């Protein structure tokens, strides 16, 4: 549909059309900007950084204005008008436009796709704000606290009165934490009582329930208690803090790696560095690897900062919109959240902390495939801020950057949690159990070694807590045929299906396909069929039987569906009601519970045989991180690592928590085979419904990449493939891959640019380029 030609004019002898135009970046795979004419009513709203709605083919799309100009080279008949510009102020400032432009260039996506990634979905939906019930005091604070004291006195005098004590605790909590907002359900959960006494107090005129919009209840996730400041920083903590604060005071970009053993007090360094940033009038962002960390992290940080905003995917649209608004207006200057919190529109960014920087969850697995750690460093560079990376097991890329002087290395070599700066807590003792020998001695296959069972029983008898780690979900991990040996595979993915007892179904963890358990083998028609392997669902059941009378909770993606699920599970463990916590990798990261004295790793071999050059690194990191959950308080800890490969370098060094020895071994292999950090990778993946189509497209990609490599011999190290992906079929599509190893960013970008003409994809063929891939499957 042609635009309104009255808006512009052409000059004699000129191909340019005069008028008022904007360049719009649209979230499409077409790598270019699009010119649109601006009608007079929208002249003040369709400006650089503003969101606009424009016609695109037969549909309308929302994009961001990235440029304004007075002429366009498009023929007048092809020029179309901006349809809508709904915002009074720009949504994307200059710094974020520069960052997204870099993301587009580096991660092989379009500028519009990068811009879409940094804006919350609620900006595009416009859903209505919801309300929540919030408890309010019906009388003054003084009257409320006096009534709480009177009820407590009655209980002391009578020696009984559980109901009155509950009333007193409720009144005291609301009379004390007057700046927090609590729903009846949330307060009851936090105080460990039912909602009945809350409603009784409402009827008696002490409390009232008010419906408030979500943005008025922003403090509902804050903790009920404040955590005391540690008596003193250790000398190593103080030195690390001084180095970071010096860069903050100089207002300069700098990247630090805070390398500290588990329990060494990295979080306290984060907090004090953020306090310094705020004291200088700046803002700070803390990135955590998963939503599972957010409630515990928020509790600790909310005790030290007045106004924190949390951004993560489990929030409702309204909650995310309100948090975004508070951040943009400068009301919140501390932002906490997983990957996407990096793009919070904070004012005067001073510090970005990336906790557990080695975690793979910082890498986005869809377009744009950015890595939050590296993108955070670039944002800090563009805005003159400080990037602080923290880990007990840094990625090899980060360690190499620190070792070569690109990043400044700060070390915390000893624990302080549970001890003092002068007398730090000891690292947990790690014991390796050879499960091959254990099975021989138990005369059959064993999931639990006698040593692990005994350690758990002793800890529970002492009133302590236990964490059991297994990086496998489900009840049984596969169904095998005793006749042909084949496992029951997903019909849409080239992986075995797992049995989930709660569903009574075989389930694929990739495409969520479910199937009934067959009576005969689908491959040979024979049998018998036997369920094998243990997942966290069965592990939970076994532990409940083994340690009857002790509450067991499970944390994995099958049961952790909402933010409340995380908060409930972690609070139950934190309060001591839950004695045993079972989980996948989400319990391995950063959780800090002082009463945990025993940690069990049921199968340390999981993942070691995967076709991924990072498999050893991940195994080492998981063992070290899981081991770090034990003995963080004043009580000594023990970690039992079960494995069929007790002499494996990742198992041995992980058990000793000897990072430098592992790194020395692994870097030698990486250097010899041109893997990161000694090369940059581009993983090209072709997906097609027909195997032949995928193989044909993979061959074309490989030939084009090899042609580029010949022209840049010496800087493009190798082109591997085409080869079938480790997961050869996923969600019904066959997959072929090509792996390019190159010297640096320039060569990587050259490869992507040379292959871009081949990236034309549709329903029958999909081609993606993953720069600096984390998942090779």
PDB file of N, CA, C and O in Angstrom, residues 463-506:
ATOM      1  N   UNK A 463      20.699 -33.287  64.082  1.00  0.00           N
ATOM      2  CA  UNK A 463      19.819 -32.156  63.814  1.00  0.00           C
ATOM      3  C   UNK A 463      20.326 -31.260  62.697  1.00  0.00           C
ATOM      4  O   UNK A 463      19.900 -30.106  62.577  1.00  0.00           O
ATOM      5  N   UNK A 464      21.219 -31.789  61.868  1.00  0.00           N
ATOM      6  CA  UNK A 464      21.779 -31.006  60.769  1.00  0.00           C
ATOM      7  C   UNK A 464      21.041 -31.313  59.474  1.00  0.00           C
ATOM      8  O   UNK A 464      20.088 -32.109  59.455  1.00  0.00           O
ATOM      9  N   UNK A 465      21.457 -30.679  58.390  1.00  0.00           N
ATOM     10  CA  UNK A 465      20.754 -30.811  57.117  1.00  0.00           C
ATOM     11  C   UNK A 465      21.649 -31.435  56.062  1.00  0.00           C
ATOM     12  O   UNK A 465      22.876 -31.402  56.157  1.00  0.00           O
ATOM     13  N   UNK A 466      20.979 -31.973  55.022  1.00  0.00           N
ATOM     14  CA  UNK A 466      21.671 -32.727  53.974  1.00  0.00           C
ATOM     15  C   UNK A 466      21.202 -32.223  52.607  1.00  0.00           C
ATOM     16  O   UNK A 466      20.021 -31.921  52.421  1.00  0.00           O
ATOM     17  N   UNK A 467      22.145 -32.149  51.674  1.00  0.00           N
ATOM     18  CA  UNK A 467      21.802 -31.851  50.280  1.00  0.00           C
ATOM     19  C   UNK A 467      22.304 -33.008  49.416  1.00  0.00           C
ATOM     20  O   UNK A 467      23.455 -33.444  49.545  1.00  0.00           O
ATOM     21  N   UNK A 468      21.427 -33.493  48.525  1.00  0.00           N
ATOM     22  CA  UNK A 468      21.771 -34.601  47.630  1.00  0.00           C
ATOM     23  C   UNK A 468      21.596 -34.114  46.192  1.00  0.00           C
ATOM     24  O   UNK A 468      20.520 -33.650  45.818  1.00  0.00           O
ATOM     25  N   UNK A 469      22.650 -34.265  45.405  1.00  0.00           N
ATOM     26  CA  UNK A 469      22.682 -33.719  44.052  1.00  0.00           C
ATOM     27  C   UNK A 469      22.694 -34.838  43.015  1.00  0.00           C
ATOM     28  O   UNK A 469      23.467 -35.790  43.116  1.00  0.00           O
ATOM     29  N   UNK A 470      21.812 -34.711  42.022  1.00  0.00           N
ATOM     30  CA  UNK A 470      21.797 -35.626  40.882  1.00  0.00           C
ATOM     31  C   UNK A 470      21.301 -34.842  39.678  1.00  0.00           C
ATOM     32  O   UNK A 470      20.176 -34.334  39.683  1.00  0.00           O
ATOM     33  N   UNK A 471      22.110 -34.755  38.651  1.00  0.00           N
ATOM     34  CA  UNK A 471      21.746 -33.922  37.502  1.00  0.00           C
ATOM     35  C   UNK A 471      20.943 -34.715  36.469  1.00  0.00           C
ATOM     36  O   UNK A 471      21.257 -34.703  35.272  1.00  0.00           O
ATOM     37  N   UNK A 472      19.925 -35.410  36.956  1.00  0.00           N
ATOM     38  CA  UNK A 472      19.010 -36.155  36.094  1.00  0.00           C
ATOM     39  C   UNK A 472      17.603 -36.028  36.654  1.00  0.00           C
ATOM     40  O   UNK A 472      17.362 -36.321  37.824  1.00  0.00           O
ATOM     41  N   UNK A 473      16.668 -35.602  35.814  1.00  0.00           N
ATOM     42  CA  UNK A 473      15.276 -35.473  36.244  1.00  0.00           C
ATOM     43  C   UNK A 473      14.533 -36.783  36.000  1.00  0.00           C
ATOM     44  O   UNK A 473      15.027 -37.700  35.369  1.00  0.00           O
ATOM     45  N   UNK A 474      13.293 -36.844  36.495  1.00  0.00           N
ATOM     46  CA  UNK A 474      12.445 -37.995  36.255  1.00  0.00           C
ATOM     47  C   UNK A 474      12.588 -39.069  37.315  1.00  0.00           C
ATOM     48  O   UNK A 474      13.299 -38.917  38.320  1.00  0.00           O
ATOM     49  N   UNK A 475      11.878 -40.180  37.100  1.00  0.00           N
ATOM     50  CA  UNK A 475      11.918 -41.308  38.041  1.00  0.00           C
ATOM     51  C   UNK A 475      12.960 -42.324  37.572  1.00  0.00           C
ATOM     52  O   UNK A 475      13.908 -42.646  38.288  1.00  0.00           O
ATOM     53  N   UNK A 476      12.792 -42.824  36.357  1.00  0.00           N
ATOM     54  CA  UNK A 476      13.819 -43.633  35.706  1.00  0.00           C
ATOM     55  C   UNK A 476      14.320 -42.860  34.493  1.00  0.00           C
ATOM     56  O   UNK A 476      13.540 -42.181  33.815  1.00  0.00           O
ATOM     57  N   UNK A 477      15.594 -42.992  34.185  1.00  0.00           N
ATOM     58  CA  UNK A 477      16.159 -42.197  33.092  1.00  0.00           C
ATOM     59  C   UNK A 477      16.002 -42.853  31.728  1.00  0.00           C
ATOM     60  O   UNK A 477      16.207 -42.192  30.712  1.00  0.00           O
ATOM     61  N   UNK A 478      15.645 -44.155  31.687  1.00  0.00           N
ATOM     62  CA  UNK A 478      15.413 -44.790  30.388  1.00  0.00           C
ATOM     63  C   UNK A 478      14.691 -46.115  30.558  1.00  0.00           C
ATOM     64  O   UNK A 478      14.592 -46.671  31.660  1.00  0.00           O
ATOM     65  N   UNK A 479      14.179 -46.611  29.414  1.00  0.00           N
ATOM     66  CA  UNK A 479      13.508 -47.905  29.347  1.00  0.00           C
ATOM     67  C   UNK A 479      14.269 -48.750  28.339  1.00  0.00           C
ATOM     68  O   UNK A 479      14.313 -48.424  27.148  1.00  0.00           O
ATOM     69  N   UNK A 480      14.895 -49.836  28.788  1.00  0.00           N
ATOM     70  CA  UNK A 480      15.735 -50.672  27.928  1.00  0.00           C
ATOM     71  C   UNK A 480      15.051 -51.993  27.593  1.00  0.00           C
ATOM     72  O   UNK A 480      14.281 -52.536  28.394  1.00  0.00           O
ATOM     73  N   UNK A 481      15.378 -52.508  26.421  1.00  0.00           N
ATOM     74  CA  UNK A 481      14.895 -53.820  25.990  1.00  0.00           C
ATOM     75  C   UNK A 481      15.951 -54.866  26.326  1.00  0.00           C
ATOM     76  O   UNK A 481      17.117 -54.738  25.923  1.00  0.00           O
ATOM     77  N   UNK A 482      15.560 -55.914  27.037  1.00  0.00           N
ATOM     78  CA  UNK A 482      16.490 -56.977  27.383  1.00  0.00           C
ATOM     79  C   UNK A 482      16.856 -57.850  26.205  1.00  0.00           C
ATOM     80  O   UNK A 482      17.827 -58.611  26.270  1.00  0.00           O
ATOM     81  N   UNK A 483      16.104 -57.762  25.100  1.00  0.00           N
ATOM     82  CA  UNK A 483      16.367 -58.602  23.931  1.00  0.00           C
ATOM     83  C   UNK A 483      17.350 -57.950  22.958  1.00  0.00           C
ATOM     84  O   UNK A 483      18.396 -58.518  22.632  1.00  0.00           O
ATOM     85  N   UNK A 484      17.047 -56.696  22.534  1.00  0.00           N
ATOM     86  CA  UNK A 484      17.907 -56.025  21.545  1.00  0.00           C
ATOM     87  C   UNK A 484      18.811 -54.972  22.162  1.00  0.00           C
ATOM     88  O   UNK A 484      19.711 -54.452  21.495  1.00  0.00           O
ATOM     89  N   UNK A 485      18.560 -54.627  23.421  1.00  0.00           N
ATOM     90  CA  UNK A 485      19.415 -53.650  24.103  1.00  0.00           C
ATOM     91  C   UNK A 485      19.076 -52.207  23.809  1.00  0.00           C
ATOM     92  O   UNK A 485      19.712 -51.298  24.361  1.00  0.00           O
ATOM     93  N   UNK A 486      18.093 -51.945  22.953  1.00  0.00           N
ATOM     94  CA  UNK A 486      17.743 -50.578  22.587  1.00  0.00           C
ATOM     95  C   UNK A 486      16.959 -49.887  23.712  1.00  0.00           C
ATOM     96  O   UNK A 486      16.173 -50.526  24.421  1.00  0.00           O
ATOM     97  N   UNK A 487      17.194 -48.585  23.843  1.00  0.00           N
ATOM     98  CA  UNK A 487      16.395 -47.769  24.757  1.00  0.00           C
ATOM     99  C   UNK A 487      15.204 -47.207  23.997  1.00  0.00           C
ATOM    100  O   UNK A 487      15.259 -47.013  22.775  1.00  0.00           O
ATOM    101  N   UNK A 488      14.120 -46.939  24.701  1.00  0.00           N
ATOM    102  CA  UNK A 488      12.961 -46.319  24.079  1.00  0.00           C
ATOM    103  C   UNK A 488      13.286 -44.862  23.794  1.00  0.00           C
ATOM    104  O   UNK A 488      13.527 -44.076  24.709  1.00  0.00           O
ATOM    105  N   UNK A 489      13.303 -44.517  22.513  1.00  0.00           N
ATOM    106  CA  UNK A 489      13.692 -43.185  22.091  1.00  0.00           C
ATOM    107  C   UNK A 489      12.459 -42.331  21.820  1.00  0.00           C
ATOM    108  O   UNK A 489      11.392 -42.834  21.447  1.00  0.00           O
ATOM    109  N   UNK A 490      12.630 -41.034  21.969  1.00  0.00           N
ATOM    110  CA  UNK A 490      11.578 -40.104  21.565  1.00  0.00           C
ATOM    111  C   UNK A 490      11.439 -40.177  20.049  1.00  0.00           C
ATOM    112  O   UNK A 490      12.440 -40.227  19.321  1.00  0.00           O
ATOM    113  N   UNK A 491      10.216 -40.195  19.559  1.00  0.00           N
ATOM    114  CA  UNK A 491      10.001 -40.284  18.110  1.00  0.00           C
ATOM    115  C   UNK A 491      10.352 -38.978  17.402  1.00  0.00           C
ATOM    116  O   UNK A 491      10.521 -38.964  16.184  1.00  0.00           O
ATOM    117  N   UNK A 492      10.498 -37.890  18.160  1.00  0.00           N
ATOM    118  CA  UNK A 492      10.798 -36.599  17.556  1.00  0.00           C
ATOM    119  C   UNK A 492      12.197 -36.096  17.889  1.00  0.00           C
ATOM    120  O   UNK A 492      12.656 -35.106  17.338  1.00  0.00           O
ATOM    121  N   UNK A 493      12.878 -36.753  18.834  1.00  0.00           N
ATOM    122  CA  UNK A 493      14.229 -36.355  19.235  1.00  0.00           C
ATOM    123  C   UNK A 493      15.096 -37.600  19.353  1.00  0.00           C
ATOM    124  O   UNK A 493      14.621 -38.659  19.771  1.00  0.00           O
ATOM    125  N   UNK A 494      16.357 -37.469  19.031  1.00  0.00           N
ATOM    126  CA  UNK A 494      17.270 -38.613  19.075  1.00  0.00           C
ATOM    127  C   UNK A 494      17.851 -38.785  20.476  1.00  0.00           C
ATOM    128  O   UNK A 494      19.067 -38.798  20.675  1.00  0.00           O
ATOM    129  N   UNK A 495      16.971 -38.906  21.455  1.00  0.00           N
ATOM    130  CA  UNK A 495      17.406 -39.117  22.843  1.00  0.00           C
ATOM    131  C   UNK A 495      16.431 -40.080  23.520  1.00  0.00           C
ATOM    132  O   UNK A 495      15.253 -40.171  23.139  1.00  0.00           O
ATOM    133  N   UNK A 496      16.908 -40.825  24.539  1.00  0.00           N
ATOM    134  CA  UNK A 496      16.002 -41.729  25.266  1.00  0.00           C
ATOM    135  C   UNK A 496      14.956 -40.935  26.047  1.00  0.00           C
ATOM    136  O   UNK A 496      15.215 -39.830  26.532  1.00  0.00           O
ATOM    137  N   UNK A 497      13.787 -41.525  26.203  1.00  0.00           N
ATOM    138  CA  UNK A 497      12.740 -40.927  27.028  1.00  0.00           C
ATOM    139  C   UNK A 497      12.925 -41.368  28.475  1.00  0.00           C
ATOM    140  O   UNK A 497      13.442 -42.449  28.755  1.00  0.00           O
ATOM    141  N   UNK A 498      12.516 -40.516  29.393  1.00  0.00           N
ATOM    142  CA  UNK A 498      12.591 -40.818  30.821  1.00  0.00           C
ATOM    143  C   UNK A 498      11.201 -41.143  31.347  1.00  0.00           C
ATOM    144  O   UNK A 498      10.195 -40.630  30.843  1.00  0.00           O
ATOM    145  N   UNK A 499      11.161 -41.998  32.375  1.00  0.00           N
ATOM    146  CA  UNK A 499       9.878 -42.337  32.983  1.00  0.00           C
ATOM    147  C   UNK A 499       9.620 -41.433  34.178  1.00  0.00           C
ATOM    148  O   UNK A 499      10.467 -41.289  35.060  1.00  0.00           O
ATOM    149  N   UNK A 500       8.446 -40.786  34.180  1.00  0.00           N
ATOM    150  CA  UNK A 500       8.023 -39.932  35.296  1.00  0.00           C
ATOM    151  C   UNK A 500       6.852 -40.614  35.990  1.00  0.00           C
ATOM    152  O   UNK A 500       5.770 -40.760  35.425  1.00  0.00           O
ATOM    153  N   UNK A 501       7.097 -41.014  37.223  1.00  0.00           N
ATOM    154  CA  UNK A 501       6.083 -41.774  37.944  1.00  0.00           C
ATOM    155  C   UNK A 501       4.862 -40.925  38.251  1.00  0.00           C
ATOM    156  O   UNK A 501       3.729 -41.416  38.228  1.00  0.00           O
ATOM    157  N   UNK A 502       5.093 -39.645  38.550  1.00  0.00           N
ATOM    158  CA  UNK A 502       3.960 -38.769  38.840  1.00  0.00           C
ATOM    159  C   UNK A 502       3.012 -38.645  37.657  1.00  0.00           C
ATOM    160  O   UNK A 502       1.801 -38.549  37.822  1.00  0.00           O
ATOM    161  N   UNK A 503       3.565 -38.673  36.450  1.00  0.00           N
ATOM    162  CA  UNK A 503       2.747 -38.598  35.234  1.00  0.00           C
ATOM    163  C   UNK A 503       2.303 -39.980  34.761  1.00  0.00           C
ATOM    164  O   UNK A 503       1.384 -40.092  33.949  1.00  0.00           O
ATOM    165  N   UNK A 504       3.031 -41.021  35.223  1.00  0.00           N
ATOM    166  CA  UNK A 504       2.862 -42.380  34.719  1.00  0.00           C
ATOM    167  C   UNK A 504       3.054 -42.424  33.206  1.00  0.00           C
ATOM    168  O   UNK A 504       2.326 -43.089  32.474  1.00  0.00           O
ATOM    169  N   UNK A 505       4.060 -41.701  32.750  1.00  0.00           N
ATOM    170  CA  UNK A 505       4.336 -41.584  31.313  1.00  0.00           C
ATOM    171  C   UNK A 505       5.835 -41.602  31.062  1.00  0.00           C
ATOM    172  O   UNK A 505       6.638 -41.189  31.911  1.00  0.00           O
ATOM    173  N   UNK A 506       6.194 -42.054  29.870  1.00  0.00           N
ATOM    174  CA  UNK A 506       7.534 -41.813  29.351  1.00  0.00           C
ATOM    175  C   UNK A 506       7.531 -40.395  28.800  1.00  0.00           C
ATOM    176  O   UNK A 506       6.579 -39.981  28.116  1.00  0.00           O
TER     177      UNK A 506
END
